[in-house]
C-alpha positions as YAML, in Angstrom:
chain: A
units: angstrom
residues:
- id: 1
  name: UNK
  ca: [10.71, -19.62, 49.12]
- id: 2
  name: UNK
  ca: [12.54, -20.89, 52.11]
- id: 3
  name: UNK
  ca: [15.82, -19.60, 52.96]
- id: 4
  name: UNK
  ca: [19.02, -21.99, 52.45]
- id: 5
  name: UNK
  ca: [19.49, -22.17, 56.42]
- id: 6
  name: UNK
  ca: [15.76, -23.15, 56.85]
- id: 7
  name: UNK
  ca: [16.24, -26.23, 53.97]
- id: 8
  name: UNK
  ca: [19.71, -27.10, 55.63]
- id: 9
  name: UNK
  ca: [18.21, -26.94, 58.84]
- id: 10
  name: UNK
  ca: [15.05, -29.88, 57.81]
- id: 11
  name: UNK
  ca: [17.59, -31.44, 55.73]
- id: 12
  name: UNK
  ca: [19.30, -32.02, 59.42]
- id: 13
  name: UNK
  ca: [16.24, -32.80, 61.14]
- id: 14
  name: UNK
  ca: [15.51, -35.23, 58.69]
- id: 15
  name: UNK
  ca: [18.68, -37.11, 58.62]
- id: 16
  name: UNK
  ca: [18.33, -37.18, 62.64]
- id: 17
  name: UNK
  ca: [15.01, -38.48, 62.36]
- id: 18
  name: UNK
  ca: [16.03, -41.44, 60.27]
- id: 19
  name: UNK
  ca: [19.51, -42.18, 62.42]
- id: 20
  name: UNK
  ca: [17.15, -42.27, 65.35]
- id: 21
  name: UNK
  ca: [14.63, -44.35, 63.68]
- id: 22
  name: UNK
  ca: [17.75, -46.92, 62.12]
- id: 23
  name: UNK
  ca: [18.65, -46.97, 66.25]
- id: 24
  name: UNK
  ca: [15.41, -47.98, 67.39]
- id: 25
  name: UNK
  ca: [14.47, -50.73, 64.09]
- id: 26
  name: UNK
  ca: [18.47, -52.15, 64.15]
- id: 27
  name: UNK
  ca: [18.58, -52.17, 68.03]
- id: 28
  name: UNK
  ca: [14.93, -53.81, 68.79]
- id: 29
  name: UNK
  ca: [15.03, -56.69, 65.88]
- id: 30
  name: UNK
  ca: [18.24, -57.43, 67.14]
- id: 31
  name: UNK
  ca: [17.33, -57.26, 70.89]
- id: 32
  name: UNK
  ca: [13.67, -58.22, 71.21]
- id: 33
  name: UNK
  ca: [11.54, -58.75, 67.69]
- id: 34
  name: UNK
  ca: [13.93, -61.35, 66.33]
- id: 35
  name: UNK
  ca: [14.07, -63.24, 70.10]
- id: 36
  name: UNK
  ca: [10.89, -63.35, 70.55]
- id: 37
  name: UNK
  ca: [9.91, -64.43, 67.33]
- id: 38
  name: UNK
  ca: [11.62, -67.49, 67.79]
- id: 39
  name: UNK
  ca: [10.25, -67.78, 71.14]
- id: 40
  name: UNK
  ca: [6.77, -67.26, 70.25]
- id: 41
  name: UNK
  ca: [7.16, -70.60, 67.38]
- id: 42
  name: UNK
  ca: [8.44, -72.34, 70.15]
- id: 43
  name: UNK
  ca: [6.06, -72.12, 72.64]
- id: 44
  name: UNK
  ca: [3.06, -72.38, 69.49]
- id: 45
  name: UNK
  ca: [5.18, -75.41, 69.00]
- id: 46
  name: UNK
  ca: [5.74, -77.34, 72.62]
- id: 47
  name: UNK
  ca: [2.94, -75.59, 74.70]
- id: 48
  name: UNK
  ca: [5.84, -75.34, 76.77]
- id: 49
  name: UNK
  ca: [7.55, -72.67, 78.20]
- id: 50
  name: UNK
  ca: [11.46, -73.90, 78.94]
- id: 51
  name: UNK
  ca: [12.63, -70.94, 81.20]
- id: 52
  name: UNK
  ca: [12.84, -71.44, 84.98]
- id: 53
  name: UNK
  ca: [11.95, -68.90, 87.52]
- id: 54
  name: UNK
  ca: [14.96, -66.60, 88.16]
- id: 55
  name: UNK
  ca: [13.47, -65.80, 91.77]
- id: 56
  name: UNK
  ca: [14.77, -69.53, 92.44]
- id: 57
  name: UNK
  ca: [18.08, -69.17, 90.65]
- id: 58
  name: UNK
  ca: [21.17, -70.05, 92.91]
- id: 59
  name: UNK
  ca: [18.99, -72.48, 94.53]
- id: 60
  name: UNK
  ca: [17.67, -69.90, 96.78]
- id: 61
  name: UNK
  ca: [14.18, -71.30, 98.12]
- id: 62
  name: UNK
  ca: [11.48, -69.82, 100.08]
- id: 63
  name: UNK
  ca: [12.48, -68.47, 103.53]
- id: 64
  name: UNK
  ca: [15.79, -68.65, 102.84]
- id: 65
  name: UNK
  ca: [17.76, -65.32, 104.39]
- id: 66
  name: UNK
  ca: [19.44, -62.87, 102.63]
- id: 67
  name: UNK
  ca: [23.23, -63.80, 101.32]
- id: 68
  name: UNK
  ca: [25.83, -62.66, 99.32]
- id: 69
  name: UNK
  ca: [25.40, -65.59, 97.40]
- id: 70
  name: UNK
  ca: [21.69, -65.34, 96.79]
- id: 71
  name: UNK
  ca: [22.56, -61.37, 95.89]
- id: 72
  name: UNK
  ca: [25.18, -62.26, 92.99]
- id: 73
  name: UNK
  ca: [23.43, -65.36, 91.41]
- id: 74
  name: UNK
  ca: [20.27, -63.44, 90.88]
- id: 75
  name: UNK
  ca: [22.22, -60.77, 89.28]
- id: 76
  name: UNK
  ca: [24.42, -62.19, 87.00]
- id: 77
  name: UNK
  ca: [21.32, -64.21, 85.89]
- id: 78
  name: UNK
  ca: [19.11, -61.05, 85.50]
- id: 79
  name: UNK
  ca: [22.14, -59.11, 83.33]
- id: 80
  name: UNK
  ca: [22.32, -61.80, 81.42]
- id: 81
  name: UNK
  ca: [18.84, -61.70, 80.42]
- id: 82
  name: UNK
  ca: [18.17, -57.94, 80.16]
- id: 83
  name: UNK
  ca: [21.47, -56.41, 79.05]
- id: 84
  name: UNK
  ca: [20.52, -56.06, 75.32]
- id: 85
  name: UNK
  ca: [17.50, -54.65, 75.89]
- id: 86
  name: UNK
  ca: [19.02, -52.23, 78.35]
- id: 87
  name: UNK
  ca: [22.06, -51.46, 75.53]
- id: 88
  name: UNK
  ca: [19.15, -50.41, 73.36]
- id: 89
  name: UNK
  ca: [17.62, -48.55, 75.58]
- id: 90
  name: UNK
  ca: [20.12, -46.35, 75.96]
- id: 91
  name: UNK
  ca: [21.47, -45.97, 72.52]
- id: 92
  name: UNK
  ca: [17.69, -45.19, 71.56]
- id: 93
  name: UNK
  ca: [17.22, -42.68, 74.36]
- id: 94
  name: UNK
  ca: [20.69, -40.62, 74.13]
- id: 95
  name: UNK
  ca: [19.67, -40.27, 69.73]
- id: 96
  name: UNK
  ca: [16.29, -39.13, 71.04]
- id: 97
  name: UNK
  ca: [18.17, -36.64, 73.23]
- id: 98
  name: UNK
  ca: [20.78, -35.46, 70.44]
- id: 99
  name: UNK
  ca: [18.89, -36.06, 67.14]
- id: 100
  name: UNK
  ca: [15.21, -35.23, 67.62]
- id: 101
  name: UNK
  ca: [13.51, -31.59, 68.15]
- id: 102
  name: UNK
  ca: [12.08, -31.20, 71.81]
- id: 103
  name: UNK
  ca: [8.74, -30.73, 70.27]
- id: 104
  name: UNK
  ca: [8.39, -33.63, 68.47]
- id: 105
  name: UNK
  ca: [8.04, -36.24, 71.82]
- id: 106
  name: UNK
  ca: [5.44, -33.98, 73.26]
- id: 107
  name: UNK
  ca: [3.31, -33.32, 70.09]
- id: 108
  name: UNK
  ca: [3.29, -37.23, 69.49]
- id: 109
  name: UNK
  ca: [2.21, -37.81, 73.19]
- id: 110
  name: UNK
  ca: [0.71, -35.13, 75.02]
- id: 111
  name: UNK
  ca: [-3.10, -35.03, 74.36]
- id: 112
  name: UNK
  ca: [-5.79, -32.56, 75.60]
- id: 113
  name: UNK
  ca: [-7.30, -35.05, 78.02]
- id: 114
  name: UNK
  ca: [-5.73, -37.83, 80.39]
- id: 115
  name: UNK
  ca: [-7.45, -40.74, 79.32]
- id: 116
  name: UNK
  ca: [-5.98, -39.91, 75.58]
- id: 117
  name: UNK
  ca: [-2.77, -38.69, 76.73]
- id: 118
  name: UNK
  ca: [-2.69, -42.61, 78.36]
- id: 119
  name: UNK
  ca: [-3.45, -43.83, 75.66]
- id: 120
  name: UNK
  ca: [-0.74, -42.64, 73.25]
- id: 121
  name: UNK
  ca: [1.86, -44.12, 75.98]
- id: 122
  name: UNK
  ca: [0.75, -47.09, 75.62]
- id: 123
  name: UNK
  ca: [0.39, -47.63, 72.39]
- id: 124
  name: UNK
  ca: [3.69, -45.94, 71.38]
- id: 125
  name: UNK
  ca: [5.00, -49.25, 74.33]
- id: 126
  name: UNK
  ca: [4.38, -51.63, 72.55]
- id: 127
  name: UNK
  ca: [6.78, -52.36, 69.77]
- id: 128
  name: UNK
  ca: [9.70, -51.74, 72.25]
- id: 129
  name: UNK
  ca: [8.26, -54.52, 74.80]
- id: 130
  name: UNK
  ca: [10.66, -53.66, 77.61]
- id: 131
  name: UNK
  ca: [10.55, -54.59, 81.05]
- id: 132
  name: UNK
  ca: [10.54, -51.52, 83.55]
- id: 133
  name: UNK
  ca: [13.90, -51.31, 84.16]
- id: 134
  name: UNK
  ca: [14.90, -51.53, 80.51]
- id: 135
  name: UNK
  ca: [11.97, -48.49, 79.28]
- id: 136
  name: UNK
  ca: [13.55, -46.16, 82.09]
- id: 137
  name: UNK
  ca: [15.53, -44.53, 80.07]
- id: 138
  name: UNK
  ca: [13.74, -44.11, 77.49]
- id: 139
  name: UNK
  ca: [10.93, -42.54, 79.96]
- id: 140
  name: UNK
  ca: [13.37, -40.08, 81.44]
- id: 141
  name: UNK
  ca: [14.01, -38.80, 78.21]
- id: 142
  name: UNK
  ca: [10.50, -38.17, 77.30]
- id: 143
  name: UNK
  ca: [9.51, -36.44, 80.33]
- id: 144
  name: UNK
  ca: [12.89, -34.81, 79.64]
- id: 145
  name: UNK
  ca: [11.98, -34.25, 76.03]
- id: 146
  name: UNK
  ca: [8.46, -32.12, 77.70]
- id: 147
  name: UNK
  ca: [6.12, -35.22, 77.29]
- id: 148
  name: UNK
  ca: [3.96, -35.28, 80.52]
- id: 149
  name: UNK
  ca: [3.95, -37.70, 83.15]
- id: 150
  name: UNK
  ca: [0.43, -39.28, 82.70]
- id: 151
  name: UNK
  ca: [1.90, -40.08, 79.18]
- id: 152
  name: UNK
  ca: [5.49, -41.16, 80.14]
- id: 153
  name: UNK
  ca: [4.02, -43.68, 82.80]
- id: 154
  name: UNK
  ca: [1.82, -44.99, 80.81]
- id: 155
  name: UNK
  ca: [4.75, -45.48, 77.68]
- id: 156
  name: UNK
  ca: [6.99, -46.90, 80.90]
- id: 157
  name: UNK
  ca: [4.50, -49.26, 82.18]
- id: 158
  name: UNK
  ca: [2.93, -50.10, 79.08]
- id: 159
  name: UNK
  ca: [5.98, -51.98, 78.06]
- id: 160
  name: UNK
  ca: [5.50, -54.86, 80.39]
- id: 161
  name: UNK
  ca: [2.02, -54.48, 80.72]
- id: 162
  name: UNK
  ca: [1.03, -54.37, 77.32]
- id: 163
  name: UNK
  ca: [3.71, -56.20, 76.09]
- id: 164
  name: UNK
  ca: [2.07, -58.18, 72.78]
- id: 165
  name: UNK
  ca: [5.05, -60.87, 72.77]
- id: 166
  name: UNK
  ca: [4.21, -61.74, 76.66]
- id: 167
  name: UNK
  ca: [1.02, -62.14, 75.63]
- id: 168
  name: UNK
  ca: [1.22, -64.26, 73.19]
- id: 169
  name: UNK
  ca: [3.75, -66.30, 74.85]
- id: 170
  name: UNK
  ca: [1.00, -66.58, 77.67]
- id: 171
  name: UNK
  ca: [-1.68, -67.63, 75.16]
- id: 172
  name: UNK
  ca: [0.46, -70.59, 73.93]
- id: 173
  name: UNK
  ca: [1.75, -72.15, 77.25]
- id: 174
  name: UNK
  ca: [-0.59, -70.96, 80.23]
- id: 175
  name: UNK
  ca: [-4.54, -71.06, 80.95]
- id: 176
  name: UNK
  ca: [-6.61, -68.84, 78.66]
- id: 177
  name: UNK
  ca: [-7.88, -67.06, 81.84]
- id: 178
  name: UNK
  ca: [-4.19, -65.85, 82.54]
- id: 179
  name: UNK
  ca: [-4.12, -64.13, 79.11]
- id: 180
  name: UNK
  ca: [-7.34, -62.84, 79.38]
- id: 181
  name: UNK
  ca: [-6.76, -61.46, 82.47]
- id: 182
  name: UNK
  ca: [-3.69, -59.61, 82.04]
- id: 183
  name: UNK
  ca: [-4.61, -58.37, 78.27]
- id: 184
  name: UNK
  ca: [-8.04, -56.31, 80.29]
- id: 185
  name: UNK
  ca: [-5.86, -55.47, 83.63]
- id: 186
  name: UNK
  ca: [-2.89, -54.68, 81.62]
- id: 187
  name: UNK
  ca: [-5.35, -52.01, 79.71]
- id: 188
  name: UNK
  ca: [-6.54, -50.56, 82.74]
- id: 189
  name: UNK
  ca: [-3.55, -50.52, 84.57]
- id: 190
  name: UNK
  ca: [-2.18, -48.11, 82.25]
- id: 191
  name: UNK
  ca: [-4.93, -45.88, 81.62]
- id: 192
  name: UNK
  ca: [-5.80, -45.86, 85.90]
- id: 193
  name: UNK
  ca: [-1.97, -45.06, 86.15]
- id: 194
  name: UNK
  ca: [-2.10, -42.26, 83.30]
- id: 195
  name: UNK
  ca: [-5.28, -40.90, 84.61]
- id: 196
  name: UNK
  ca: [-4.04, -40.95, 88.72]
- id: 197
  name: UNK
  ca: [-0.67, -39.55, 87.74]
- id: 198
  name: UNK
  ca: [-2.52, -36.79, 85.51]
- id: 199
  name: UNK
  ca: [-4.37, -35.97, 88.36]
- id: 200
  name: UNK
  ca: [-1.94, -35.54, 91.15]
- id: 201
  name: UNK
  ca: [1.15, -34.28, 89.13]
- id: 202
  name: UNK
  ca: [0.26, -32.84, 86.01]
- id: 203
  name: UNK
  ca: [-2.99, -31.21, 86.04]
- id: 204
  name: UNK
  ca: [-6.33, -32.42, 83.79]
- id: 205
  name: UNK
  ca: [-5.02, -30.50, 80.91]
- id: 206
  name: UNK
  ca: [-1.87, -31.01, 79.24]
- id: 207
  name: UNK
  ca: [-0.23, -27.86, 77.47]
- id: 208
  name: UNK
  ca: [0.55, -27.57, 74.06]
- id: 209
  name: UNK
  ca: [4.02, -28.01, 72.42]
- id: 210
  name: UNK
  ca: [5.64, -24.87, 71.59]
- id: 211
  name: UNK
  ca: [7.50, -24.93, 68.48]
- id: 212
  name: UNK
  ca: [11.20, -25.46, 67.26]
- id: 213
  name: UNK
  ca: [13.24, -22.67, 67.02]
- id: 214
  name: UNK
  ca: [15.36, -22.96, 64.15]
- id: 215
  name: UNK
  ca: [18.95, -22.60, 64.42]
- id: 216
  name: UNK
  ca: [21.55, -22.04, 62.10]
- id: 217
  name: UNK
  ca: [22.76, -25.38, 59.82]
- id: 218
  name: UNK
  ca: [26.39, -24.89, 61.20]
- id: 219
  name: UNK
  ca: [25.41, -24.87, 64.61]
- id: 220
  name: UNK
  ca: [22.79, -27.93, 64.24]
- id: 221
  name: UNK
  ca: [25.85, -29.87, 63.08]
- id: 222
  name: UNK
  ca: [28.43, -28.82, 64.94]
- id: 223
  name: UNK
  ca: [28.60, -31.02, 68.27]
- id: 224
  name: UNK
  ca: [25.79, -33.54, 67.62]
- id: 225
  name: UNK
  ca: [28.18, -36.56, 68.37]
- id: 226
  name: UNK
  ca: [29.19, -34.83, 71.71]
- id: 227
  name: UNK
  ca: [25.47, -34.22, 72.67]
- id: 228
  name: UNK
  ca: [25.22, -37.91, 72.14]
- id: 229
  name: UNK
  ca: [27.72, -38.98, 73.94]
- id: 230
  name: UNK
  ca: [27.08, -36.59, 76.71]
- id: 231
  name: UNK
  ca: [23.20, -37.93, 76.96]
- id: 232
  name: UNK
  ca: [24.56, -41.54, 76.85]
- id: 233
  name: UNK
  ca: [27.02, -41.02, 79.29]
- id: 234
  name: UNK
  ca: [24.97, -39.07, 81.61]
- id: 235
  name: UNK
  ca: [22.13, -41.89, 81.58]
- id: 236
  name: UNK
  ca: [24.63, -44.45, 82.16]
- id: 237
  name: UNK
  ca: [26.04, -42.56, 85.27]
- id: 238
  name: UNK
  ca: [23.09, -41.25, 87.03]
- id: 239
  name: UNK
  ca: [20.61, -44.56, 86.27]
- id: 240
  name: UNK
  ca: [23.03, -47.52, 86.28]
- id: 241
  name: UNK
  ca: [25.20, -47.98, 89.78]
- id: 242
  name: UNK
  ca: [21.52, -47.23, 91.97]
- id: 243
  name: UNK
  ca: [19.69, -49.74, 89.61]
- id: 244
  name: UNK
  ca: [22.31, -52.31, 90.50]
- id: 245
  name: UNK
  ca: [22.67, -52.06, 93.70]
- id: 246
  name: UNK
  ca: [18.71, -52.26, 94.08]
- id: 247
  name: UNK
  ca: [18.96, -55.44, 91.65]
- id: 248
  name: UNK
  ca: [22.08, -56.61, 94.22]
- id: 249
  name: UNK
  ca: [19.52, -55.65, 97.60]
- id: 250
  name: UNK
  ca: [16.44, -57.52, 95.90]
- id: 251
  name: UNK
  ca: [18.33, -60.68, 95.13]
- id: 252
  name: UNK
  ca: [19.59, -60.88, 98.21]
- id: 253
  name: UNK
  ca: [16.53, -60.79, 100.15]
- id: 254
  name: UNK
  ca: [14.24, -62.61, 97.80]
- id: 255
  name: UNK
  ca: [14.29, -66.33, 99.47]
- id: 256
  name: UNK
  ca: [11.84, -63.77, 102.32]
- id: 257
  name: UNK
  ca: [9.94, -62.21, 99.43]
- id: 258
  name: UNK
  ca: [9.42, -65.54, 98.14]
- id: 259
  name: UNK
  ca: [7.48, -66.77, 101.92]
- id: 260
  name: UNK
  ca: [5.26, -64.04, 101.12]
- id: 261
  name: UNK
  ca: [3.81, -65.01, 97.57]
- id: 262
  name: UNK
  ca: [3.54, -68.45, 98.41]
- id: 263
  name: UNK
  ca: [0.16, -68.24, 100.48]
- id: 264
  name: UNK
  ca: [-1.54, -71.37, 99.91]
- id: 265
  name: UNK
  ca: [-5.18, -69.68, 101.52]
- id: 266
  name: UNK
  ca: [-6.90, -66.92, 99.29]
- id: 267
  name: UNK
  ca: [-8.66, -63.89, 101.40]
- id: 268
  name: UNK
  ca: [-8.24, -60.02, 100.66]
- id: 269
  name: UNK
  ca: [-5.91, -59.05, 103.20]
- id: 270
  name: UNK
  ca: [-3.69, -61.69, 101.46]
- id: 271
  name: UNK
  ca: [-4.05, -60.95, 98.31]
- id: 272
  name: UNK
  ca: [-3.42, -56.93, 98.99]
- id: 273
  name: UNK
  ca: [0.42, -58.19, 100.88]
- id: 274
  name: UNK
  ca: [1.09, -60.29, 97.04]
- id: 275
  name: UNK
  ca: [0.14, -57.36, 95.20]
- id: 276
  name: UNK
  ca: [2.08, -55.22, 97.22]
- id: 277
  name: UNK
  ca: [5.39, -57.45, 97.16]
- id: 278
  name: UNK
  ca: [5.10, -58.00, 93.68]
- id: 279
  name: UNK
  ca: [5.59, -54.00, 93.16]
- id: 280
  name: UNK
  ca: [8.93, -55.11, 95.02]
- id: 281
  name: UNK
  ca: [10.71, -57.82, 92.58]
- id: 282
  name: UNK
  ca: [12.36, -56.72, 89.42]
- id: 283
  name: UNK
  ca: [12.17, -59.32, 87.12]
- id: 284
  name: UNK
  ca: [12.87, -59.64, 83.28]
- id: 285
  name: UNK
  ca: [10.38, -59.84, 80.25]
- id: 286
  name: UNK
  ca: [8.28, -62.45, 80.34]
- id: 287
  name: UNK
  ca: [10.14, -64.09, 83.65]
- id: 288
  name: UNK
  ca: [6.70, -63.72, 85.37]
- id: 289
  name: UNK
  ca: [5.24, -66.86, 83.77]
- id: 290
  name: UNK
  ca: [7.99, -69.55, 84.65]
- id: 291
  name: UNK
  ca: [7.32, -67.77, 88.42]
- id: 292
  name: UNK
  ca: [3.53, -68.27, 88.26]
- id: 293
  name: UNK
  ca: [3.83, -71.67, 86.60]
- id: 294
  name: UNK
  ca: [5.82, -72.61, 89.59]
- id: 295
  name: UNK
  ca: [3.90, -71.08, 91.86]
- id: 296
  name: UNK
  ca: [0.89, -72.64, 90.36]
- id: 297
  name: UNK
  ca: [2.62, -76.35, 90.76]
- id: 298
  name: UNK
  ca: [2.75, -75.92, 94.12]
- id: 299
  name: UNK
  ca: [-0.87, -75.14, 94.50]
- id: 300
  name: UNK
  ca: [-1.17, -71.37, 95.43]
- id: 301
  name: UNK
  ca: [-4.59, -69.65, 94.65]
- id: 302
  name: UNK
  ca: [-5.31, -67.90, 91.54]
- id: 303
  name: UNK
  ca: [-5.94, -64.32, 93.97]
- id: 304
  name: UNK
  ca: [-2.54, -64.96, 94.12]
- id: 305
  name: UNK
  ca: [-0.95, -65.35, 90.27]
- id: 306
  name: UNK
  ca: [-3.77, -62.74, 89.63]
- id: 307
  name: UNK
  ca: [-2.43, -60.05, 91.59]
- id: 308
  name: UNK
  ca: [1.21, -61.24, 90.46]
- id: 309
  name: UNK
  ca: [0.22, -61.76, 87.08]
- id: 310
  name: UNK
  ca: [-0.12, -57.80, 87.27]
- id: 311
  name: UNK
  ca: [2.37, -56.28, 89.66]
- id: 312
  name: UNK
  ca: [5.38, -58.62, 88.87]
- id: 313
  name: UNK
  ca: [6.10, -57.32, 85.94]
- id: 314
  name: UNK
  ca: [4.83, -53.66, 86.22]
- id: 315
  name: UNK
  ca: [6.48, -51.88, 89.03]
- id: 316
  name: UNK
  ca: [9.60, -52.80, 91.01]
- id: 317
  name: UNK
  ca: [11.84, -50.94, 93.66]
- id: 318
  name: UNK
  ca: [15.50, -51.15, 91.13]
- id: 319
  name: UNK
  ca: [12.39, -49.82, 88.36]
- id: 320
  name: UNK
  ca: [11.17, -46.93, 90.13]
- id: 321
  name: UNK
  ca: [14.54, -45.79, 91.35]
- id: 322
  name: UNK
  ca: [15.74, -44.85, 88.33]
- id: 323
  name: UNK
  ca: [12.55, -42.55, 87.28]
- id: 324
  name: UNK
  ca: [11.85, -41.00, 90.76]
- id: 325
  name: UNK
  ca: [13.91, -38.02, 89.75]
- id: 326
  name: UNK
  ca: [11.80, -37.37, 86.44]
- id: 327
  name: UNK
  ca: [8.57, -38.04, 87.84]
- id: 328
  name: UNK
  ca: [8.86, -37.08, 91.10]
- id: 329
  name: UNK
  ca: [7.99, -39.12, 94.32]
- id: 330
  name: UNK
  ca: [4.62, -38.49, 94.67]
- id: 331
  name: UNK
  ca: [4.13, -39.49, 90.62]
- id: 332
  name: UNK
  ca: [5.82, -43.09, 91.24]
- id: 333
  name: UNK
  ca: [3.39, -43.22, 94.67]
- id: 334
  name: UNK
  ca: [0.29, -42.80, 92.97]
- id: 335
  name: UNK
  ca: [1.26, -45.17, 90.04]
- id: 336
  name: UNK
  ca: [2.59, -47.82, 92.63]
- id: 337
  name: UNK
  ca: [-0.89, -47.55, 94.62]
- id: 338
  name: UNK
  ca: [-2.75, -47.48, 91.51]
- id: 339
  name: UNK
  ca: [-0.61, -50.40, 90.14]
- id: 340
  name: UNK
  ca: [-1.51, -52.54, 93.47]
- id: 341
  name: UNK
  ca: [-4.93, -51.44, 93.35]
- id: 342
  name: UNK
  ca: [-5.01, -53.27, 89.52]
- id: 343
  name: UNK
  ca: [-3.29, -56.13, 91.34]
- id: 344
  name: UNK
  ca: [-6.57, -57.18, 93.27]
- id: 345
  name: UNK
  ca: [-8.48, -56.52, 90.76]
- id: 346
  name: UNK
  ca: [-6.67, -58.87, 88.30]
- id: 347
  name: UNK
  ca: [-6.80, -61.59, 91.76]
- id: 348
  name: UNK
  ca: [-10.87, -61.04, 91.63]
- id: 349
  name: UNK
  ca: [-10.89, -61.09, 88.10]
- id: 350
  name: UNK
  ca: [-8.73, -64.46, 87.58]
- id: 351
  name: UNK
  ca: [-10.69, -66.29, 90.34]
- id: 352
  name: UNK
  ca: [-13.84, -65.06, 88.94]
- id: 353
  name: UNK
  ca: [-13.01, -67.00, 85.57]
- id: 354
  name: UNK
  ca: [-14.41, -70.30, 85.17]
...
C-alpha cells in the first residue's frame, strides 16, 4: 500500500497537471484556436486574405533608411498583433516551471534517436501555433525542464513552420503550390534542424529521464505560487527588454531589408541573400502571406517567396536572441544555416511547380 505522503504527493502532481493543462486549453482558445477559427471561415469564405504586410506599416517603403519613426510604427503594430500569444506563453511556461515534475518534459520529448526526438517537437508545436518569438519561452523552459535541444528546436520552430492554421489559411487565399511547398519544407525544416542541432550539440543519443524524487506533501505545497511567480517574473526580465529592442532595431532598418527581397531576377546567389535576410525579420503568425502576396503583385520570382515562404516565419534575429542562452550559440548557428539551407530548397521547389 502506498504511504499517505506518496498519495498526497500524486494527489499534488495531479492537481498541477490539470492547472497547467486549464493554462494552456483557457490561454490558446482564447489567444489563437478561437482567432483563427474565425479567420480560417473567412478566408474559405472571400479567398481573400484582408491583412496588409506589417513590413510596409508606417508607410515605410523599400530603400527607405532607418528612422525612429519606421522603428515605433512597426512595433506598436507587431505588439499589437502578438501580445496575447506572448501573455500565454508565459503564463503556460512559468506553470510548466512550478507545476510539472522535471521528468515529465523530457520523457514526453526526448527519444533514442534524432530523427524521432524531431519528431515529437514538432508534433507537440502544433496546437500552440506560435510564431518564434511567442514559443521562446516555452522552449527555454523545456530545455530548462532537461528536454534536449534537437527536440526543443524542433517544438520552437515547428510552431511557425508547421503551423496547421497558416496552412490552411494559405490553402484558401494563395496558389496551391505555396501550400504545398511550405507543408513538405516546413517538414523537413524541422527534422534537418532537429537532426543538425542533435549532431553538433547534443550527441546522436539522447539520455534517459531520471525519475522524480518524491518530496514530502507539505513541502510540494508550500511555495508553489512563489515558484510561479518567480519563473514568470524571471522570463519576463531576462527575455523581454532584448526582444524589444531587437523588434525596435529591425523596424527601424527594414525599408533596407525590404531592397533586398524585392529582386525582380531569379539566380542562386540571389536567392541564398533572400533566404538569408528572411532569417533576419521577425514577423507575426501568418504575416508572411500579406508580405508574399505583395511581393508577388509586384512581380518578384517565385525563388524568391520560396525561400521567404520558409525563412520569414522560421528564424529571426529578436527570435533567436531570446533562446541563445538555452541553446547555446553554436545550436541557433546550425539551425539558422540549416533553416537557410531549407530556404533554397523551398525557392527550387516552388519554381519547380507547374
Amino acid at each position: 500500500m502506498p504511504s499517505s505522503s506518496a498519495r498526497a504527493h500524486r494527489a499534488n502532481v495531479a492537481l498541477g497537471a490539470l492547472l497547467v493543462l486549464g493554462v494552456f486549453a483557457l490561454g490558446l482558445l482564447w489567444a489563437k484556436w478561437t482567432p483563427y477559427l474565425s479567420k480560417a471561415l473567412t478566408a474559405q469564405r472571400t479567398h481573400h486574405w484582408s491583412g496588409s504586410s506589417i513590413l510596409a506599416v508606417g508607410g515605410v517603403r523599400a530603400g527607405d533608411g532607418p528612422s525612429w519613426r519606421a522603428a515605433t510604427t512597426f512595433f506598436h503594430a507587431y505588439v499589437l498583433s502578438i501580445w496575447p500569444a506572448l501573455v500565454v506563453a508565459l503564463l503556460i511556461s512559468a506553470s510548466v516551471q512550478a507545476l510539472l515534475p522535471r521528468s515529465w518534459l523530457p520523457r514526453l520529448l526526448n527519444r533514442r534517436r534524432l530523427i524521432t526526438s524531431g519528431l515529437a517537437g514538432g508534433v507537440a508545436s502544433l496546437p500552440s501555433m506560435m510564431c518564434t518569438c511567442c514559443a521562446a519561452p516555452v522552449a527555454v523552459t523545456l530545455r530548462r525542464g532537461g528536454v534536449t535541444r534537437a527536440a526543443a528546436m524542433a517544438y520552437w520552430l515547428g510552431n511557425p513552420l508547421l503551423n496547421p492554421a497558416v496552412l490552411v489559411f494559405l490553402f484558401f487565399v494563395a496558389p496551391w503550390q505555396w501550400t504545398l511547398t511550405r507543408a513538405v519544407i516546413g517538414v523537413v525544416t524541422v527534422i534537418g534542424v532537429a537532426v543538425g542541432v542533435g549532431l553538433v550539440a547534443d550527441g546522436r543519443v539522447a539520455a534517459p529521464p531520471q525519475p522524480d524524487a518524491i518530496a514530502p506533501p507539505d513541502d510540494e505545497s508550500r511555495g508553489t505560487t512563489r515558484r510561479f511567480v518567480r519563473a514568470l517574473t524571471c522570463l519576463c526580465l531576462i527575455l523581454l527588454p532584448e526582444y524589444a529592442i531587437l523588434v525596435l532595431a529591425v523596424g527601424a532598418f527594414r525599408g533596407w531589408l525590404l531592397t533586398l527581397t524585392a529582386p525582380s531576377h531569379q539566380s542562386l546567389l540571389i536567392v541564398l541573400l533572400v533566404a538569408i535576410v528572411g532569417t533576419l525579420i521577425v514577423i507575426p503568425t501568418a504575416a508572411e502571406i500579406p508580405i508574399l502576396q505583395s511581393l508577388a503583385l509586384l512581380g518578384v520570382s517565385s525563388g524568391t517567396l520560396g525561400a521567404l515562404l520558409i525563412t520569414l516565419p522560421a528564424i529571426s534575429v529578436p527570435g533567436a536572441a531570446m533562446v541563445v542562452r538555452s541553446f547555446g550559440w553554436k545550436a541557433i548557428a546550425t539551425a539558422t544555416v540549416v533553416v537557410i539551407a531549407a530556404g533554397v530548397l523551398g525557392a527550387a521547389v516552388l519554381s519547380a511547380l507547374p
